[in-house]
Short mmCIF file of N, CA and C in Angstrom, two decimals:
data_model
loop_
_atom_site.label_atom_id
_atom_site.label_comp_id
_atom_site.label_asym_id
_atom_site.label_seq_id
_atom_site.Cartn_x
_atom_site.Cartn_y
_atom_site.Cartn_z
N MET A 170 -8.72 -7.69 -10.33
CA MET A 170 -7.82 -7.24 -11.31
C MET A 170 -7.09 -8.52 -11.84
N ARG A 171 -6.80 -8.39 -13.17
CA ARG A 171 -6.10 -9.44 -13.81
C ARG A 171 -4.60 -8.91 -14.18
N TYR A 172 -3.60 -9.76 -13.84
CA TYR A 172 -2.33 -9.26 -14.23
C TYR A 172 -1.66 -10.23 -15.21
N PRO A 173 -0.85 -9.80 -16.16
CA PRO A 173 -0.18 -10.71 -17.05
C PRO A 173 0.63 -11.74 -16.58
N ASP A 174 0.80 -12.85 -17.11
CA ASP A 174 1.72 -13.97 -16.60
C ASP A 174 3.16 -13.58 -16.69
N THR A 175 3.49 -12.39 -17.50
CA THR A 175 4.85 -12.15 -17.75
C THR A 175 5.44 -11.19 -16.67
N LEU A 176 4.79 -11.01 -15.65
CA LEU A 176 5.37 -10.04 -14.56
C LEU A 176 6.58 -10.70 -13.85
N ALA A 177 7.54 -9.88 -13.46
CA ALA A 177 8.59 -10.17 -12.72
C ALA A 177 8.24 -9.99 -11.17
N SER A 178 8.67 -10.90 -10.31
CA SER A 178 8.21 -10.75 -8.90
C SER A 178 9.39 -11.00 -7.94
N LEU A 179 9.22 -10.40 -6.74
CA LEU A 179 10.19 -10.67 -5.74
C LEU A 179 9.46 -10.59 -4.42
N THR A 180 9.70 -11.52 -3.52
CA THR A 180 9.25 -11.46 -2.17
C THR A 180 10.32 -10.95 -1.31
N VAL A 181 10.04 -9.86 -0.55
CA VAL A 181 11.05 -9.33 0.41
C VAL A 181 10.58 -9.48 1.87
N PRO A 182 11.53 -9.77 2.80
CA PRO A 182 11.02 -9.65 4.17
C PRO A 182 10.93 -8.14 4.63
N SER A 183 10.03 -7.89 5.55
CA SER A 183 9.89 -6.74 6.20
C SER A 183 9.46 -6.92 7.69
N PRO A 184 9.52 -5.87 8.52
CA PRO A 184 9.21 -5.91 9.82
C PRO A 184 7.72 -6.16 10.04
N LEU A 185 6.91 -6.01 8.90
CA LEU A 185 5.48 -6.26 8.95
C LEU A 185 5.03 -7.50 8.28
N GLY A 186 6.05 -8.38 7.97
CA GLY A 186 5.85 -9.61 7.31
C GLY A 186 6.25 -9.62 5.88
N PRO A 187 6.31 -10.69 5.10
CA PRO A 187 6.72 -10.79 3.70
C PRO A 187 5.95 -9.82 2.88
N ILE A 188 6.47 -9.28 1.99
CA ILE A 188 5.87 -8.45 0.97
C ILE A 188 6.19 -8.84 -0.49
N LEU A 189 5.18 -9.05 -1.28
CA LEU A 189 5.34 -9.46 -2.61
C LEU A 189 5.29 -8.15 -3.49
N LEU A 190 6.44 -8.04 -4.43
CA LEU A 190 6.48 -7.04 -5.34
C LEU A 190 6.35 -7.58 -6.70
N ALA A 191 5.75 -6.87 -7.59
CA ALA A 191 5.49 -7.31 -9.03
C ALA A 191 5.81 -6.10 -9.99
N ALA A 192 6.48 -6.35 -11.10
CA ALA A 192 6.82 -5.35 -12.03
C ALA A 192 6.81 -5.83 -13.46
N THR A 193 6.67 -4.82 -14.34
CA THR A 193 6.93 -5.01 -15.72
C THR A 193 8.32 -4.69 -15.98
N GLU A 194 8.79 -4.60 -17.20
CA GLU A 194 10.13 -4.13 -17.42
C GLU A 194 10.44 -2.72 -16.92
N GLN A 195 9.22 -1.93 -17.11
CA GLN A 195 9.40 -0.47 -16.93
C GLN A 195 8.88 0.07 -15.58
N ALA A 196 7.96 -0.61 -14.78
CA ALA A 196 7.20 -0.10 -13.73
C ALA A 196 6.80 -1.10 -12.68
N LEU A 197 6.72 -0.63 -11.51
CA LEU A 197 6.14 -1.45 -10.44
C LEU A 197 4.64 -1.45 -10.56
N VAL A 198 4.05 -2.64 -10.50
CA VAL A 198 2.65 -2.76 -10.64
C VAL A 198 1.94 -3.33 -9.39
N GLY A 199 2.71 -3.76 -8.40
CA GLY A 199 2.06 -4.39 -7.25
C GLY A 199 2.92 -4.42 -6.10
N LEU A 200 2.32 -4.33 -4.87
CA LEU A 200 3.04 -4.46 -3.59
C LEU A 200 1.97 -4.89 -2.73
N TRP A 201 2.03 -6.21 -2.32
CA TRP A 201 1.09 -6.81 -1.37
C TRP A 201 1.74 -7.50 -0.18
N PHE A 202 1.11 -7.29 1.00
CA PHE A 202 1.49 -8.11 2.06
C PHE A 202 1.05 -9.57 1.86
N ASP A 203 1.85 -10.46 2.44
CA ASP A 203 1.47 -11.94 2.23
C ASP A 203 0.20 -12.18 2.81
N GLY A 204 -0.69 -12.69 1.95
CA GLY A 204 -2.08 -13.06 2.44
C GLY A 204 -3.08 -11.96 2.52
N GLN A 205 -2.74 -10.76 2.05
CA GLN A 205 -3.72 -9.67 2.13
C GLN A 205 -4.91 -9.86 1.14
N ARG A 206 -5.99 -9.26 1.52
CA ARG A 206 -7.16 -9.29 0.57
C ARG A 206 -6.77 -8.76 -0.80
N HIS A 207 -7.32 -9.25 -1.80
CA HIS A 207 -7.16 -8.86 -3.17
C HIS A 207 -5.68 -9.21 -3.69
N GLN A 208 -4.93 -9.87 -3.00
CA GLN A 208 -3.64 -10.24 -3.55
C GLN A 208 -3.83 -11.26 -4.62
N PRO A 209 -3.26 -10.98 -5.78
CA PRO A 209 -3.45 -11.88 -7.00
C PRO A 209 -2.67 -13.12 -6.91
N ASP A 210 -3.08 -14.07 -7.68
CA ASP A 210 -2.20 -15.37 -7.79
C ASP A 210 -0.93 -15.04 -8.45
N ALA A 211 0.21 -15.14 -7.87
CA ALA A 211 1.39 -14.86 -8.55
C ALA A 211 2.15 -16.15 -8.95
N SER A 212 1.56 -17.22 -9.02
CA SER A 212 2.19 -18.44 -9.31
C SER A 212 2.78 -18.60 -10.66
N ARG A 213 2.32 -17.74 -11.60
CA ARG A 213 2.79 -17.81 -12.96
C ARG A 213 3.83 -16.74 -13.28
N TRP A 214 4.02 -15.90 -12.26
CA TRP A 214 5.07 -14.73 -12.38
C TRP A 214 6.49 -15.40 -12.21
N HIS A 215 7.42 -14.77 -12.90
CA HIS A 215 8.81 -15.38 -12.68
C HIS A 215 9.62 -14.52 -11.64
N PRO A 216 10.16 -15.34 -10.69
CA PRO A 216 10.97 -14.62 -9.65
C PRO A 216 12.19 -13.91 -10.33
N ALA A 217 12.44 -12.75 -9.94
CA ALA A 217 13.54 -11.94 -10.62
C ALA A 217 14.25 -11.09 -9.58
N PRO A 218 15.03 -11.69 -8.79
CA PRO A 218 15.83 -11.01 -7.76
C PRO A 218 16.76 -9.84 -8.27
N GLY A 219 17.13 -9.95 -9.45
CA GLY A 219 17.96 -8.86 -9.94
C GLY A 219 17.27 -7.85 -10.79
N HIS A 220 15.94 -7.97 -10.97
CA HIS A 220 15.27 -7.01 -11.78
C HIS A 220 15.39 -5.61 -11.29
N PRO A 221 15.76 -4.67 -12.15
CA PRO A 221 16.12 -3.25 -11.66
C PRO A 221 14.97 -2.57 -10.94
N VAL A 222 13.79 -2.66 -11.42
CA VAL A 222 12.66 -1.84 -10.73
C VAL A 222 12.45 -2.67 -9.38
N LEU A 223 12.44 -3.95 -9.34
CA LEU A 223 12.19 -4.64 -8.09
C LEU A 223 13.27 -4.41 -7.14
N THR A 224 14.49 -4.31 -7.51
CA THR A 224 15.62 -4.15 -6.64
C THR A 224 15.47 -2.64 -6.11
N ARG A 225 15.18 -1.79 -6.88
CA ARG A 225 15.01 -0.39 -6.36
C ARG A 225 13.80 -0.23 -5.48
N ALA A 226 12.76 -0.93 -5.80
CA ALA A 226 11.56 -0.80 -4.96
C ALA A 226 11.87 -1.49 -3.50
N SER A 227 12.58 -2.58 -3.58
CA SER A 227 12.94 -3.39 -2.26
C SER A 227 13.81 -2.48 -1.46
N ARG A 228 14.79 -1.78 -2.04
CA ARG A 228 15.71 -1.00 -1.31
C ARG A 228 14.93 0.25 -0.72
N GLN A 229 14.02 0.91 -1.51
CA GLN A 229 13.40 2.09 -0.99
C GLN A 229 12.31 1.71 0.10
N LEU A 230 11.66 0.49 -0.12
CA LEU A 230 10.72 0.08 0.87
C LEU A 230 11.44 -0.28 2.23
N GLY A 231 12.61 -0.86 2.10
CA GLY A 231 13.31 -1.20 3.33
C GLY A 231 13.74 0.19 4.06
N ASP A 232 14.22 1.15 3.39
CA ASP A 232 14.64 2.38 3.94
C ASP A 232 13.38 3.12 4.55
N TYR A 233 12.24 3.11 3.74
CA TYR A 233 11.06 3.68 4.39
C TYR A 233 10.60 3.01 5.65
N LEU A 234 10.58 1.71 5.61
CA LEU A 234 10.15 1.02 6.90
C LEU A 234 11.14 1.24 8.09
N ALA A 235 12.28 1.57 7.82
CA ALA A 235 13.40 1.76 8.80
C ALA A 235 13.42 3.30 9.13
N GLY A 236 12.62 4.08 8.52
CA GLY A 236 12.63 5.43 8.98
C GLY A 236 13.54 6.40 8.24
N ARG A 237 14.34 5.73 7.13
CA ARG A 237 15.37 6.57 6.48
C ARG A 237 14.81 7.17 5.24
N ARG A 238 13.57 6.94 4.79
CA ARG A 238 13.04 7.54 3.48
C ARG A 238 11.67 8.14 3.87
N GLN A 239 11.42 9.25 3.35
CA GLN A 239 10.13 9.80 3.54
C GLN A 239 9.19 9.69 2.40
N GLN A 240 9.53 9.46 1.16
CA GLN A 240 8.86 9.30 -0.02
C GLN A 240 9.41 8.27 -0.93
N PHE A 241 8.72 7.87 -1.89
CA PHE A 241 9.16 6.86 -2.89
C PHE A 241 9.48 7.54 -4.22
N GLU A 242 10.38 7.10 -4.95
CA GLU A 242 10.79 7.62 -6.29
C GLU A 242 10.94 6.34 -7.21
N LEU A 243 9.71 5.99 -7.56
CA LEU A 243 9.72 4.63 -8.44
C LEU A 243 8.74 4.90 -9.61
N PRO A 244 9.03 4.23 -10.72
CA PRO A 244 8.15 4.20 -11.84
C PRO A 244 6.98 3.37 -11.46
N LEU A 245 5.72 3.85 -11.51
CA LEU A 245 4.51 3.01 -11.09
C LEU A 245 3.59 2.83 -12.19
N SER A 246 2.91 1.76 -12.33
CA SER A 246 1.84 1.61 -13.24
C SER A 246 0.52 1.32 -12.50
N LEU A 247 -0.57 2.08 -12.62
CA LEU A 247 -1.70 1.88 -11.99
C LEU A 247 -2.81 1.27 -13.12
N SER A 248 -2.28 0.89 -14.21
CA SER A 248 -3.13 0.50 -15.32
C SER A 248 -4.04 -0.77 -15.14
N GLY A 249 -3.87 -1.40 -14.08
CA GLY A 249 -4.53 -2.67 -13.69
C GLY A 249 -6.04 -2.28 -13.15
N GLY A 250 -6.20 -0.98 -12.96
CA GLY A 250 -7.62 -0.63 -12.40
C GLY A 250 -8.42 0.09 -13.40
N SER A 251 -9.70 0.18 -13.05
CA SER A 251 -10.66 0.95 -13.83
C SER A 251 -10.16 2.35 -13.90
N ALA A 252 -10.91 3.23 -14.63
CA ALA A 252 -10.60 4.63 -14.68
C ALA A 252 -10.88 5.27 -13.43
N PHE A 253 -12.15 4.80 -12.70
CA PHE A 253 -12.47 5.37 -11.40
C PHE A 253 -11.40 5.00 -10.26
N GLU A 254 -11.01 3.70 -10.31
CA GLU A 254 -9.99 3.26 -9.29
C GLU A 254 -8.62 3.97 -9.64
N GLN A 255 -8.24 4.15 -10.81
CA GLN A 255 -7.11 4.92 -10.96
C GLN A 255 -7.09 6.35 -10.54
N ALA A 256 -8.33 7.00 -10.57
CA ALA A 256 -8.46 8.31 -10.15
C ALA A 256 -8.37 8.33 -8.63
N VAL A 257 -8.89 7.23 -7.89
CA VAL A 257 -8.74 7.20 -6.49
C VAL A 257 -7.36 6.91 -6.07
N TRP A 258 -6.61 6.09 -6.74
CA TRP A 258 -5.23 5.81 -6.51
C TRP A 258 -4.38 6.91 -6.61
N ARG A 259 -4.62 7.75 -7.75
CA ARG A 259 -3.91 9.01 -7.87
C ARG A 259 -4.06 10.06 -6.79
N ALA A 260 -5.29 10.12 -6.37
CA ALA A 260 -5.65 11.00 -5.22
C ALA A 260 -4.99 10.51 -3.93
N LEU A 261 -4.87 9.24 -3.79
CA LEU A 261 -4.17 8.79 -2.54
C LEU A 261 -2.61 9.29 -2.52
N GLN A 262 -2.16 9.39 -3.62
CA GLN A 262 -0.69 9.77 -3.70
C GLN A 262 -0.58 11.23 -3.30
N ALA A 263 -1.65 12.01 -3.27
CA ALA A 263 -1.59 13.39 -2.88
C ALA A 263 -1.73 13.57 -1.37
N ILE A 264 -1.93 12.57 -0.62
CA ILE A 264 -1.98 12.58 0.86
C ILE A 264 -0.58 12.65 1.43
N PRO A 265 -0.14 13.70 1.99
CA PRO A 265 1.25 13.84 2.47
C PRO A 265 1.54 12.82 3.63
N ARG A 266 2.73 12.47 3.79
CA ARG A 266 3.17 11.62 4.85
C ARG A 266 2.85 12.28 6.18
N GLY A 267 2.35 11.52 7.08
CA GLY A 267 2.00 12.08 8.40
C GLY A 267 0.69 12.74 8.52
N HIS A 268 -0.09 12.72 7.46
CA HIS A 268 -1.41 13.28 7.31
C HIS A 268 -2.44 12.11 6.92
N THR A 269 -3.67 12.43 7.24
CA THR A 269 -4.67 11.38 6.88
C THR A 269 -5.87 12.21 6.27
N CYS A 270 -6.78 11.39 5.65
CA CYS A 270 -8.08 12.04 5.19
C CYS A 270 -9.12 10.92 5.38
N SER A 271 -10.28 11.47 5.28
CA SER A 271 -11.43 10.48 5.26
C SER A 271 -11.87 9.93 3.86
N TYR A 272 -12.70 8.98 3.90
CA TYR A 272 -13.05 8.53 2.54
C TYR A 272 -13.98 9.47 1.78
N SER A 273 -14.83 10.24 2.63
CA SER A 273 -15.71 11.32 2.00
C SER A 273 -14.80 12.40 1.47
N ALA A 274 -13.73 12.74 2.21
CA ALA A 274 -12.82 13.83 1.66
C ALA A 274 -12.14 13.38 0.35
N LEU A 275 -11.71 12.12 0.35
CA LEU A 275 -11.23 11.56 -0.80
C LEU A 275 -12.14 11.50 -2.05
N ALA A 276 -13.42 11.17 -1.74
CA ALA A 276 -14.40 11.23 -2.89
C ALA A 276 -14.61 12.59 -3.27
N ALA A 277 -14.54 13.63 -2.52
CA ALA A 277 -14.66 15.07 -2.87
C ALA A 277 -13.45 15.44 -3.78
N ALA A 278 -12.24 14.89 -3.34
CA ALA A 278 -11.09 15.34 -4.07
C ALA A 278 -11.10 14.80 -5.57
N ILE A 279 -11.90 13.77 -5.88
CA ILE A 279 -11.90 13.37 -7.23
C ILE A 279 -13.25 13.71 -7.85
N ALA A 280 -13.99 14.76 -7.22
CA ALA A 280 -15.12 15.38 -7.79
C ALA A 280 -16.31 14.28 -7.73
N ARG A 281 -16.37 13.44 -6.77
CA ARG A 281 -17.42 12.41 -6.70
C ARG A 281 -17.78 12.42 -5.29
N PRO A 282 -18.44 13.44 -4.78
CA PRO A 282 -18.69 13.66 -3.25
C PRO A 282 -19.66 12.68 -2.75
N THR A 283 -20.44 12.08 -3.57
CA THR A 283 -21.43 11.03 -3.00
C THR A 283 -20.94 9.68 -3.20
N ALA A 284 -19.78 9.39 -3.53
CA ALA A 284 -19.17 8.11 -3.83
C ALA A 284 -18.22 7.62 -2.81
N ALA A 285 -18.43 7.93 -1.58
CA ALA A 285 -17.55 7.51 -0.50
C ALA A 285 -17.42 5.97 -0.45
N ARG A 286 -18.53 5.27 -0.53
CA ARG A 286 -18.46 3.79 -0.39
C ARG A 286 -17.63 3.27 -1.64
N ALA A 287 -17.88 3.76 -2.77
CA ALA A 287 -17.12 3.25 -4.04
C ALA A 287 -15.65 3.62 -3.86
N VAL A 288 -15.39 4.76 -3.26
CA VAL A 288 -13.96 5.16 -3.04
C VAL A 288 -13.33 4.20 -2.05
N GLY A 289 -14.14 3.80 -0.98
CA GLY A 289 -13.48 2.82 -0.04
C GLY A 289 -13.34 1.55 -0.78
N ALA A 290 -14.07 1.04 -1.68
CA ALA A 290 -13.79 -0.18 -2.29
C ALA A 290 -12.64 -0.09 -3.22
N ALA A 291 -12.36 0.97 -3.88
CA ALA A 291 -11.18 1.18 -4.66
C ALA A 291 -9.94 1.41 -3.87
N VAL A 292 -9.99 1.96 -2.72
CA VAL A 292 -8.98 2.12 -1.79
C VAL A 292 -8.51 0.71 -1.30
N GLY A 293 -9.45 -0.19 -1.05
CA GLY A 293 -9.21 -1.54 -0.60
C GLY A 293 -8.64 -2.43 -1.66
N ARG A 294 -8.81 -2.04 -3.00
CA ARG A 294 -8.21 -2.77 -4.12
C ARG A 294 -6.88 -2.17 -4.52
N ASN A 295 -6.37 -1.14 -3.85
CA ASN A 295 -5.18 -0.55 -4.30
C ASN A 295 -4.02 -1.59 -4.44
N PRO A 296 -3.46 -1.65 -5.62
CA PRO A 296 -2.43 -2.65 -5.81
C PRO A 296 -0.96 -2.39 -5.32
N LEU A 297 -0.87 -1.20 -4.84
CA LEU A 297 0.52 -0.67 -4.56
C LEU A 297 0.57 -0.13 -3.11
N GLY A 298 -0.01 -0.96 -2.20
CA GLY A 298 -0.08 -0.54 -0.74
C GLY A 298 1.27 0.05 -0.28
N ILE A 299 1.19 0.85 0.64
CA ILE A 299 2.31 1.64 1.31
C ILE A 299 2.88 2.76 0.20
N ILE A 300 3.22 2.38 -1.00
CA ILE A 300 3.76 3.35 -1.93
C ILE A 300 2.52 4.28 -2.38
N VAL A 301 1.52 3.74 -2.69
CA VAL A 301 0.25 4.53 -2.82
C VAL A 301 -0.52 4.35 -1.60
N PRO A 302 -0.40 5.36 -0.74
CA PRO A 302 -0.69 5.22 0.71
C PRO A 302 -2.05 5.16 1.13
N CYS A 303 -2.65 3.99 0.84
CA CYS A 303 -4.18 3.89 1.26
C CYS A 303 -4.21 3.62 2.77
N HIS A 304 -3.15 3.46 3.51
CA HIS A 304 -3.17 3.42 4.89
C HIS A 304 -3.53 4.82 5.61
N ARG A 305 -3.51 5.86 4.85
CA ARG A 305 -3.59 7.21 5.26
C ARG A 305 -5.05 7.50 5.31
N VAL A 306 -6.00 6.72 4.91
CA VAL A 306 -7.37 7.02 4.73
C VAL A 306 -8.07 6.40 6.01
N LEU A 307 -8.76 7.24 6.69
CA LEU A 307 -9.45 6.93 8.01
C LEU A 307 -11.00 7.09 7.80
N GLY A 308 -11.62 6.46 8.81
CA GLY A 308 -13.12 6.68 8.81
C GLY A 308 -13.54 8.11 9.37
N ALA A 309 -14.75 8.30 9.56
CA ALA A 309 -15.28 9.50 10.12
C ALA A 309 -14.68 9.77 11.48
N GLY A 310 -14.22 10.97 11.71
CA GLY A 310 -13.66 11.32 13.04
C GLY A 310 -12.27 10.76 13.18
N GLY A 311 -11.63 10.27 12.22
CA GLY A 311 -10.20 9.78 12.37
C GLY A 311 -10.25 8.32 12.87
N ALA A 312 -11.33 7.66 12.80
CA ALA A 312 -11.33 6.31 13.29
C ALA A 312 -10.64 5.32 12.35
N LEU A 313 -9.99 4.28 12.95
CA LEU A 313 -9.37 3.32 12.13
C LEU A 313 -10.41 2.53 11.42
N THR A 314 -10.33 2.25 10.14
CA THR A 314 -11.22 1.43 9.44
C THR A 314 -10.37 0.32 8.68
N GLY A 315 -11.13 -0.52 8.02
CA GLY A 315 -10.44 -1.67 7.28
C GLY A 315 -9.19 -1.28 6.53
N TYR A 316 -8.38 -2.25 6.39
CA TYR A 316 -7.11 -2.17 5.57
C TYR A 316 -6.75 -3.51 5.02
N ALA A 317 -6.59 -3.65 3.68
CA ALA A 317 -6.53 -4.91 3.16
C ALA A 317 -5.30 -5.71 3.58
N GLY A 318 -4.39 -5.01 4.20
CA GLY A 318 -3.13 -5.73 4.75
C GLY A 318 -3.26 -5.99 6.24
N GLY A 319 -4.45 -5.63 6.89
CA GLY A 319 -4.72 -5.88 8.31
C GLY A 319 -4.51 -4.57 9.10
N LEU A 320 -5.41 -4.29 10.02
CA LEU A 320 -5.45 -3.12 10.88
C LEU A 320 -4.17 -2.98 11.56
N ALA A 321 -3.58 -4.04 12.09
CA ALA A 321 -2.29 -3.89 12.82
C ALA A 321 -1.16 -3.31 12.00
N ARG A 322 -1.15 -3.67 10.75
CA ARG A 322 -0.17 -3.01 9.88
C ARG A 322 -0.43 -1.60 9.54
N LYS A 323 -1.81 -1.28 9.35
CA LYS A 323 -2.26 0.15 9.15
C LYS A 323 -1.79 1.01 10.43
N VAL A 324 -1.95 0.53 11.54
CA VAL A 324 -1.58 1.24 12.77
C VAL A 324 0.01 1.43 12.78
N ALA A 325 0.71 0.41 12.43
CA ALA A 325 2.14 0.45 12.39
C ALA A 325 2.63 1.50 11.37
N LEU A 326 2.00 1.53 10.22
CA LEU A 326 2.44 2.47 9.26
C LEU A 326 2.04 3.93 9.62
N LEU A 327 0.90 4.16 10.17
CA LEU A 327 0.56 5.45 10.62
C LEU A 327 1.45 5.94 11.75
N GLN A 328 1.84 5.06 12.62
CA GLN A 328 2.71 5.38 13.76
C GLN A 328 4.14 5.77 13.11
N LEU A 329 4.52 4.97 12.24
CA LEU A 329 5.89 5.29 11.63
C LEU A 329 5.92 6.71 11.04
N GLU A 330 4.75 7.10 10.38
CA GLU A 330 4.70 8.40 9.90
C GLU A 330 4.31 9.49 10.72
N GLY A 331 3.90 9.12 12.00
CA GLY A 331 3.63 10.16 13.03
C GLY A 331 2.19 10.79 12.70
N ALA A 332 1.33 10.00 12.08
CA ALA A 332 -0.03 10.47 11.81
C ALA A 332 -0.91 10.29 13.09
N ALA A 333 -1.84 11.13 13.19
CA ALA A 333 -2.88 11.17 14.28
C ALA A 333 -4.03 10.26 13.85
N PHE A 334 -4.57 9.51 14.71
CA PHE A 334 -5.75 8.70 14.44
C PHE A 334 -6.48 8.35 15.81
N ALA A 335 -7.71 8.04 15.62
CA ALA A 335 -8.50 7.79 16.84
C ALA A 335 -8.24 6.28 17.34
N PRO A 336 -8.42 6.00 18.67
CA PRO A 336 -8.19 4.68 19.19
C PRO A 336 -9.02 3.64 18.42
N SER A 337 -8.69 2.43 18.35
CA SER A 337 -9.52 1.35 17.80
C SER A 337 -9.92 0.44 18.88
N PRO A 338 -11.17 -0.06 18.87
CA PRO A 338 -11.56 -1.00 19.91
C PRO A 338 -10.77 -2.38 19.81
N LEU A 339 -10.19 -2.59 18.57
CA LEU A 339 -9.46 -3.76 18.34
C LEU A 339 -8.06 -3.64 19.09
N PHE A 340 -7.55 -2.53 19.06
CA PHE A 340 -6.16 -2.31 19.58
C PHE A 340 -6.00 -1.43 20.81
N GLY A 341 -7.19 -0.91 21.35
CA GLY A 341 -7.03 0.02 22.42
C GLY A 341 -6.42 1.42 21.97
N GLN A 342 -5.68 1.99 22.69
CA GLN A 342 -4.99 3.23 22.38
C GLN A 342 -4.04 3.09 21.20
N PRO A 343 -3.86 4.11 20.46
CA PRO A 343 -2.83 4.02 19.36
C PRO A 343 -1.45 3.74 20.06
N GLY A 344 -0.71 2.85 19.34
CA GLY A 344 0.57 2.43 19.95
C GLY A 344 0.54 1.14 20.60
N LEU A 345 -0.66 0.54 20.83
CA LEU A 345 -0.79 -0.74 21.44
C LEU A 345 -1.16 -1.90 20.55
N SER A 346 -0.82 -1.68 19.34
CA SER A 346 -1.19 -2.69 18.31
C SER A 346 -0.19 -3.97 18.42
N SER A 347 -0.78 -5.06 18.02
CA SER A 347 0.00 -6.27 18.20
C SER A 347 0.20 -6.85 16.81
N LEU A 348 1.52 -6.95 16.28
CA LEU A 348 1.75 -7.46 15.06
C LEU A 348 2.35 -8.88 15.30
N PRO A 349 2.21 -9.81 14.31
CA PRO A 349 2.74 -11.11 14.35
C PRO A 349 4.18 -10.97 14.11
N THR A 350 4.74 -9.81 13.79
CA THR A 350 6.32 -9.76 13.57
C THR A 350 6.78 -8.66 14.49
N ARG A 351 8.16 -8.49 14.40
CA ARG A 351 8.73 -7.44 15.21
C ARG A 351 8.32 -6.12 14.79
N PRO A 352 8.32 -5.15 15.90
CA PRO A 352 8.02 -3.68 15.48
C PRO A 352 8.82 -3.08 14.48
N ILE A 353 8.38 -2.02 13.82
CA ILE A 353 9.14 -1.38 12.83
C ILE A 353 10.39 -0.80 13.31
N LEU A 354 10.25 0.03 14.41
CA LEU A 354 11.51 0.71 14.81
C LEU A 354 11.96 0.21 16.27
#
């Protein structure tokens, strides 16, 4: 995805590591963990700590990660993706907190039941991680699968939300993940 050079940006600390936020004047267009896959080059964006959308997003994100907020109330723009990607990202928004779904179920939800792999690619390119909850998508049988922000972060987000998932060979039983930063709660 290509983003305009005119975006405002803000990097905020979190229990899961630094998070980069990006916005237009009207809407949040990006949320990426530092160093995650598909993170755009933000070197031309202008830091804007007082930007209203970024300030609101930062506050809501902090509350969410501290367990004080259940959902986000932010103006979002998904315009950086193809029509297919946007359909997948909208479908992600329908997955309730504390619930998960499979890639094949997500493909069926957008009336593309044979497109589970393409759905997986679109999920991986989600520009608004956490807020558009791609961490709620699991592999067959509830198994943990890839997450652009790293599986340890996916585990932490699912645990924060109380979602059930199958143990991962990388982390053993759910709850035993190791993050390079302090735990969320």
